[in-house]
Amino acid sequence: MIDFTLTDEQNMLVEMTCSFVEKEMVPHEDELERTNCLPKELAHSLKEKSMELGLHACNLPAEVGGGGLDAVSVMLIEKELGRTSLALAECAHRPLNILAACEGEQVTQFLKPTLAGEKRDCIAMTEPGAGSDLRSMRCKAELQDGEWRINGEKHFPSQASVSDYCVLFAATGEEETSKGIKKRISAFLVDFSDPGVEVAPGYRNVSHRAYTNNILRFSDVRIPEWRMMGPEGDGFRLVNEWLGPTRLTVAATCVARAERAYEIALKYASEREQFGQKIGKFQGISFPLADMATEIKLANLMLLEAAWKIDQGTVTPEDCAMAKLYCSEMLARVADQAQQTVGGMGLMEELPLERIWRDARIERIWDGTSEIQRHIISRGLLRPLGA
């Protein structure tokens, strides 16, 4: 049975993170929107404050040097951080969950410096011709003379331009399966100072001006064998382990922004007067507000249940897929309706509604499109029945 009561520690984490966001991050949103980046000094200062509060590596297990928080607590923190457009800027970055798989020299060279804030990581998975279908990736790594030789290209890695290395997924061979020949995928730690690595500018995007994407090119990049994470061919398992919690982060961010949009619309409806009364008196305004509140409550419950299941060890891929699917699509509906409630001002930069509405679009695409989430869910429903 789920107990919906937060612990004293969880309430403290929510209050602390909320205060940090409102006092230290929200005031810089307009600057971020104007310039698409934060001044280095400001980004560094915010990162230092985040580390002082214990937010930096709260998502990693204590045994590897992280904060060791349970999944519900991490979700609550992610949700509070998600209220601001700075959530994707370098100052709010948390190390990738997948780094918990580091072993041996990987720990000293990559994991520990990242936990200490001395290095920044990013993920390199998507390719121009391989998005949802990871096994079709063309970036490959070949073992030659005790080294891995990497060639290929990745696009959309988040914040690679301000990162020091990436967790790279590349094909390392092929294997015969019941469904034919498939590529084996492996994960590697590739430092951007390695010869042959190019971090090129990415694409201009409509969503998340705090977010920069890049293109990574690997030309005869040679790295030692110990830079492979896990056994050869284990990358697909690592991806699946990593994506579940990451999808909950996306879901939490979506709920946070939906709540912010709703709060603006609710306040506007209670103050704006037309035809001699508050517009909230009209059913054309009040009923959509009721729908928005209901959708947000449902999203919060789905998010809480999925995080709770992670802590119980009972979470399934379908749980995370459902949360990501519903919360991201809910945000789109709420952001649109909030704009409709406010009217013309909802499209003006004076209010954050236009930004929330614009940023909402990408949430249904990255970390698995809505269609991929539906595929995961339907597969989980049908496979037990032999279909």
JSON list of N, CA, C and O in Angstrom, two decimals, residues 172-203:
[
{"chain": "A", "resi": 172, "resn": "THR", "atom": "N", "xyz": [29.45, -2.80, -31.64]},
{"chain": "A", "resi": 172, "resn": "THR", "atom": "CA", "xyz": [30.73, -3.50, -31.51]},
{"chain": "A", "resi": 172, "resn": "THR", "atom": "C", "xyz": [30.70, -4.88, -32.16]},
{"chain": "A", "resi": 172, "resn": "THR", "atom": "O", "xyz": [31.58, -5.71, -31.91]},
{"chain": "A", "resi": 173, "resn": "GLY", "atom": "N", "xyz": [29.73, -5.12, -32.99]},
{"chain": "A", "resi": 173, "resn": "GLY", "atom": "CA", "xyz": [29.64, -6.41, -33.67]},
{"chain": "A", "resi": 173, "resn": "GLY", "atom": "C", "xyz": [28.20, -6.78, -33.96]},
{"chain": "A", "resi": 173, "resn": "GLY", "atom": "O", "xyz": [27.30, -5.95, -33.81]},
{"chain": "A", "resi": 174, "resn": "GLU", "atom": "N", "xyz": [28.00, -8.01, -34.38]},
{"chain": "A", "resi": 174, "resn": "GLU", "atom": "CA", "xyz": [26.66, -8.51, -34.68]},
{"chain": "A", "resi": 174, "resn": "GLU", "atom": "C", "xyz": [26.44, -9.86, -34.03]},
{"chain": "A", "resi": 174, "resn": "GLU", "atom": "O", "xyz": [27.40, -10.56, -33.70]},
{"chain": "A", "resi": 175, "resn": "GLU", "atom": "N", "xyz": [25.17, -10.21, -33.85]},
{"chain": "A", "resi": 175, "resn": "GLU", "atom": "CA", "xyz": [24.84, -11.50, -33.28]},
{"chain": "A", "resi": 175, "resn": "GLU", "atom": "C", "xyz": [23.56, -12.04, -33.91]},
{"chain": "A", "resi": 175, "resn": "GLU", "atom": "O", "xyz": [22.70, -11.27, -34.36]},
{"chain": "A", "resi": 176, "resn": "GLU", "atom": "N", "xyz": [23.47, -13.36, -33.96]},
{"chain": "A", "resi": 176, "resn": "GLU", "atom": "CA", "xyz": [22.30, -14.01, -34.53]},
{"chain": "A", "resi": 176, "resn": "GLU", "atom": "C", "xyz": [21.23, -14.13, -33.45]},
{"chain": "A", "resi": 176, "resn": "GLU", "atom": "O", "xyz": [21.50, -14.60, -32.35]},
{"chain": "A", "resi": 177, "resn": "THR", "atom": "N", "xyz": [20.03, -13.67, -33.74]},
{"chain": "A", "resi": 177, "resn": "THR", "atom": "CA", "xyz": [18.92, -13.77, -32.80]},
{"chain": "A", "resi": 177, "resn": "THR", "atom": "C", "xyz": [17.75, -14.48, -33.49]},
{"chain": "A", "resi": 177, "resn": "THR", "atom": "O", "xyz": [17.79, -14.76, -34.68]},
{"chain": "A", "resi": 178, "resn": "SER", "atom": "N", "xyz": [16.71, -14.74, -32.71]},
{"chain": "A", "resi": 178, "resn": "SER", "atom": "CA", "xyz": [15.52, -15.38, -33.27]},
{"chain": "A", "resi": 178, "resn": "SER", "atom": "C", "xyz": [14.84, -14.51, -34.32]},
{"chain": "A", "resi": 178, "resn": "SER", "atom": "O", "xyz": [14.05, -14.99, -35.13]},
{"chain": "A", "resi": 179, "resn": "LYS", "atom": "N", "xyz": [15.16, -13.22, -34.30]},
{"chain": "A", "resi": 179, "resn": "LYS", "atom": "CA", "xyz": [14.59, -12.29, -35.26]},
{"chain": "A", "resi": 179, "resn": "LYS", "atom": "C", "xyz": [15.60, -11.83, -36.30]},
{"chain": "A", "resi": 179, "resn": "LYS", "atom": "O", "xyz": [15.43, -10.80, -36.93]},
{"chain": "A", "resi": 180, "resn": "GLY", "atom": "N", "xyz": [16.65, -12.62, -36.45]},
{"chain": "A", "resi": 180, "resn": "GLY", "atom": "CA", "xyz": [17.66, -12.29, -37.45]},
{"chain": "A", "resi": 180, "resn": "GLY", "atom": "C", "xyz": [18.91, -11.70, -36.82]},
{"chain": "A", "resi": 180, "resn": "GLY", "atom": "O", "xyz": [19.08, -11.69, -35.60]},
{"chain": "A", "resi": 181, "resn": "ILE", "atom": "N", "xyz": [19.79, -11.19, -37.66]},
{"chain": "A", "resi": 181, "resn": "ILE", "atom": "CA", "xyz": [21.06, -10.62, -37.19]},
{"chain": "A", "resi": 181, "resn": "ILE", "atom": "C", "xyz": [20.82, -9.22, -36.64]},
{"chain": "A", "resi": 181, "resn": "ILE", "atom": "O", "xyz": [20.19, -8.38, -37.28]},
{"chain": "A", "resi": 182, "resn": "LYS", "atom": "N", "xyz": [21.34, -9.00, -35.44]},
{"chain": "A", "resi": 182, "resn": "LYS", "atom": "CA", "xyz": [21.22, -7.68, -34.81]},
{"chain": "A", "resi": 182, "resn": "LYS", "atom": "C", "xyz": [22.59, -7.22, -34.33]},
{"chain": "A", "resi": 182, "resn": "LYS", "atom": "O", "xyz": [23.47, -8.02, -34.02]},
{"chain": "A", "resi": 183, "resn": "LYS", "atom": "N", "xyz": [22.74, -5.89, -34.26]},
{"chain": "A", "resi": 183, "resn": "LYS", "atom": "CA", "xyz": [24.00, -5.33, -33.79]},
{"chain": "A", "resi": 183, "resn": "LYS", "atom": "C", "xyz": [24.12, -5.44, -32.27]},
{"chain": "A", "resi": 183, "resn": "LYS", "atom": "O", "xyz": [23.13, -5.31, -31.55]},
{"chain": "A", "resi": 184, "resn": "ARG", "atom": "N", "xyz": [25.33, -5.70, -31.82]},
{"chain": "A", "resi": 184, "resn": "ARG", "atom": "CA", "xyz": [25.61, -5.64, -30.39]},
{"chain": "A", "resi": 184, "resn": "ARG", "atom": "C", "xyz": [26.02, -4.21, -30.07]},
{"chain": "A", "resi": 184, "resn": "ARG", "atom": "O", "xyz": [26.86, -3.61, -30.75]},
{"chain": "A", "resi": 185, "resn": "ILE", "atom": "N", "xyz": [25.44, -3.66, -29.02]},
{"chain": "A", "resi": 185, "resn": "ILE", "atom": "CA", "xyz": [25.71, -2.28, -28.62]},
{"chain": "A", "resi": 185, "resn": "ILE", "atom": "C", "xyz": [26.49, -2.27, -27.32]},
{"chain": "A", "resi": 185, "resn": "ILE", "atom": "O", "xyz": [26.16, -2.99, -26.38]},
{"chain": "A", "resi": 186, "resn": "SER", "atom": "N", "xyz": [27.52, -1.45, -27.28]},
{"chain": "A", "resi": 186, "resn": "SER", "atom": "CA", "xyz": [28.34, -1.32, -26.08]},
{"chain": "A", "resi": 186, "resn": "SER", "atom": "C", "xyz": [28.48, 0.15, -25.69]},
{"chain": "A", "resi": 186, "resn": "SER", "atom": "O", "xyz": [28.27, 1.05, -26.51]},
{"chain": "A", "resi": 187, "resn": "ALA", "atom": "N", "xyz": [28.80, 0.38, -24.42]},
{"chain": "A", "resi": 187, "resn": "ALA", "atom": "CA", "xyz": [28.94, 1.74, -23.89]},
{"chain": "A", "resi": 187, "resn": "ALA", "atom": "C", "xyz": [30.40, 2.04, -23.58]},
{"chain": "A", "resi": 187, "resn": "ALA", "atom": "O", "xyz": [31.13, 1.18, -23.07]},
{"chain": "A", "resi": 188, "resn": "PHE", "atom": "N", "xyz": [30.81, 3.27, -23.90]},
{"chain": "A", "resi": 188, "resn": "PHE", "atom": "CA", "xyz": [32.20, 3.68, -23.69]},
{"chain": "A", "resi": 188, "resn": "PHE", "atom": "C", "xyz": [32.26, 5.06, -23.05]},
{"chain": "A", "resi": 188, "resn": "PHE", "atom": "O", "xyz": [31.36, 5.88, -23.23]},
{"chain": "A", "resi": 189, "resn": "LEU", "atom": "N", "xyz": [33.34, 5.30, -22.32]},
{"chain": "A", "resi": 189, "resn": "LEU", "atom": "CA", "xyz": [33.62, 6.62, -21.78]},
{"chain": "A", "resi": 189, "resn": "LEU", "atom": "C", "xyz": [34.64, 7.28, -22.69]},
{"chain": "A", "resi": 189, "resn": "LEU", "atom": "O", "xyz": [35.79, 6.83, -22.79]},
{"chain": "A", "resi": 190, "resn": "VAL", "atom": "N", "xyz": [34.23, 8.31, -23.39]},
{"chain": "A", "resi": 190, "resn": "VAL", "atom": "CA", "xyz": [35.10, 8.98, -24.35]},
{"chain": "A", "resi": 190, "resn": "VAL", "atom": "C", "xyz": [35.34, 10.42, -23.90]},
{"chain": "A", "resi": 190, "resn": "VAL", "atom": "O", "xyz": [34.40, 11.20, -23.76]},
{"chain": "A", "resi": 191, "resn": "ASP", "atom": "N", "xyz": [36.60, 10.74, -23.65]},
{"chain": "A", "resi": 191, "resn": "ASP", "atom": "CA", "xyz": [36.97, 12.10, -23.24]},
{"chain": "A", "resi": 191, "resn": "ASP", "atom": "C", "xyz": [37.04, 12.99, -24.47]},
{"chain": "A", "resi": 191, "resn": "ASP", "atom": "O", "xyz": [37.55, 12.58, -25.51]},
{"chain": "A", "resi": 192, "resn": "PHE", "atom": "N", "xyz": [36.55, 14.20, -24.35]},
{"chain": "A", "resi": 192, "resn": "PHE", "atom": "CA", "xyz": [36.56, 15.10, -25.49]},
{"chain": "A", "resi": 192, "resn": "PHE", "atom": "C", "xyz": [37.96, 15.61, -25.83]},
{"chain": "A", "resi": 192, "resn": "PHE", "atom": "O", "xyz": [38.15, 16.27, -26.86]},
{"chain": "A", "resi": 193, "resn": "SER", "atom": "N", "xyz": [38.92, 15.31, -24.98]},
{"chain": "A", "resi": 193, "resn": "SER", "atom": "CA", "xyz": [40.31, 15.66, -25.30]},
{"chain": "A", "resi": 193, "resn": "SER", "atom": "C", "xyz": [41.00, 14.53, -26.06]},
{"chain": "A", "resi": 193, "resn": "SER", "atom": "O", "xyz": [42.14, 14.70, -26.51]},
{"chain": "A", "resi": 194, "resn": "ASP", "atom": "N", "xyz": [40.33, 13.40, -26.24]},
{"chain": "A", "resi": 194, "resn": "ASP", "atom": "CA", "xyz": [40.91, 12.30, -27.00]},
{"chain": "A", "resi": 194, "resn": "ASP", "atom": "C", "xyz": [41.09, 12.72, -28.45]},
{"chain": "A", "resi": 194, "resn": "ASP", "atom": "O", "xyz": [40.19, 13.32, -29.06]},
{"chain": "A", "resi": 195, "resn": "PRO", "atom": "N", "xyz": [42.24, 12.44, -29.05]},
{"chain": "A", "resi": 195, "resn": "PRO", "atom": "CA", "xyz": [42.47, 12.79, -30.46]},
{"chain": "A", "resi": 195, "resn": "PRO", "atom": "C", "xyz": [41.40, 12.16, -31.36]},
{"chain": "A", "resi": 195, "resn": "PRO", "atom": "O", "xyz": [41.04, 11.00, -31.19]},
{"chain": "A", "resi": 196, "resn": "GLY", "atom": "N", "xyz": [40.89, 12.96, -32.28]},
{"chain": "A", "resi": 196, "resn": "GLY", "atom": "CA", "xyz": [39.89, 12.47, -33.22]},
{"chain": "A", "resi": 196, "resn": "GLY", "atom": "C", "xyz": [38.46, 12.79, -32.84]},
{"chain": "A", "resi": 196, "resn": "GLY", "atom": "O", "xyz": [37.53, 12.51, -33.61]},
{"chain": "A", "resi": 197, "resn": "VAL", "atom": "N", "xyz": [38.26, 13.40, -31.65]},
{"chain": "A", "resi": 197, "resn": "VAL", "atom": "CA", "xyz": [36.91, 13.78, -31.22]},
{"chain": "A", "resi": 197, "resn": "VAL", "atom": "C", "xyz": [36.64, 15.23, -31.60]},
{"chain": "A", "resi": 197, "resn": "VAL", "atom": "O", "xyz": [37.44, 16.12, -31.30]},
{"chain": "A", "resi": 198, "resn": "GLU", "atom": "N", "xyz": [35.54, 15.47, -32.26]},
{"chain": "A", "resi": 198, "resn": "GLU", "atom": "CA", "xyz": [35.13, 16.83, -32.61]},
{"chain": "A", "resi": 198, "resn": "GLU", "atom": "C", "xyz": [33.77, 17.13, -32.00]},
{"chain": "A", "resi": 198, "resn": "GLU", "atom": "O", "xyz": [32.82, 16.39, -32.21]},
{"chain": "A", "resi": 199, "resn": "VAL", "atom": "N", "xyz": [33.71, 18.23, -31.24]},
{"chain": "A", "resi": 199, "resn": "VAL", "atom": "CA", "xyz": [32.44, 18.71, -30.69]},
{"chain": "A", "resi": 199, "resn": "VAL", "atom": "C", "xyz": [32.01, 19.89, -31.55]},
{"chain": "A", "resi": 199, "resn": "VAL", "atom": "O", "xyz": [32.53, 20.99, -31.42]},
{"chain": "A", "resi": 200, "resn": "ALA", "atom": "N", "xyz": [31.08, 19.64, -32.46]},
{"chain": "A", "resi": 200, "resn": "ALA", "atom": "CA", "xyz": [30.64, 20.67, -33.41]},
{"chain": "A", "resi": 200, "resn": "ALA", "atom": "C", "xyz": [29.33, 21.31, -32.95]},
{"chain": "A", "resi": 200, "resn": "ALA", "atom": "O", "xyz": [28.57, 20.70, -32.20]},
{"chain": "A", "resi": 201, "resn": "PRO", "atom": "N", "xyz": [29.06, 22.53, -33.43]},
{"chain": "A", "resi": 201, "resn": "PRO", "atom": "CA", "xyz": [27.77, 23.17, -33.09]},
{"chain": "A", "resi": 201, "resn": "PRO", "atom": "C", "xyz": [26.60, 22.31, -33.56]},
{"chain": "A", "resi": 201, "resn": "PRO", "atom": "O", "xyz": [26.69, 21.63, -34.57]},
{"chain": "A", "resi": 202, "resn": "GLY", "atom": "N", "xyz": [25.51, 22.37, -32.82]},
{"chain": "A", "resi": 202, "resn": "GLY", "atom": "CA", "xyz": [24.33, 21.59, -33.17]},
{"chain": "A", "resi": 202, "resn": "GLY", "atom": "C", "xyz": [23.32, 22.41, -33.94]},
{"chain": "A", "resi": 202, "resn": "GLY", "atom": "O", "xyz": [23.68, 23.25, -34.77]},
{"chain": "A", "resi": 203, "resn": "TYR", "atom": "N", "xyz": [22.05, 22.21, -33.62]},
{"chain": "A", "resi": 203, "resn": "TYR", "atom": "CA", "xyz": [20.97, 22.84, -34.35]},
{"chain": "A", "resi": 203, "resn": "TYR", "atom": "C", "xyz": [20.27, 23.88, -33.48]},
{"chain": "A", "resi": 203, "resn": "TYR", "atom": "O", "xyz": [20.18, 23.73, -32.27]}
]
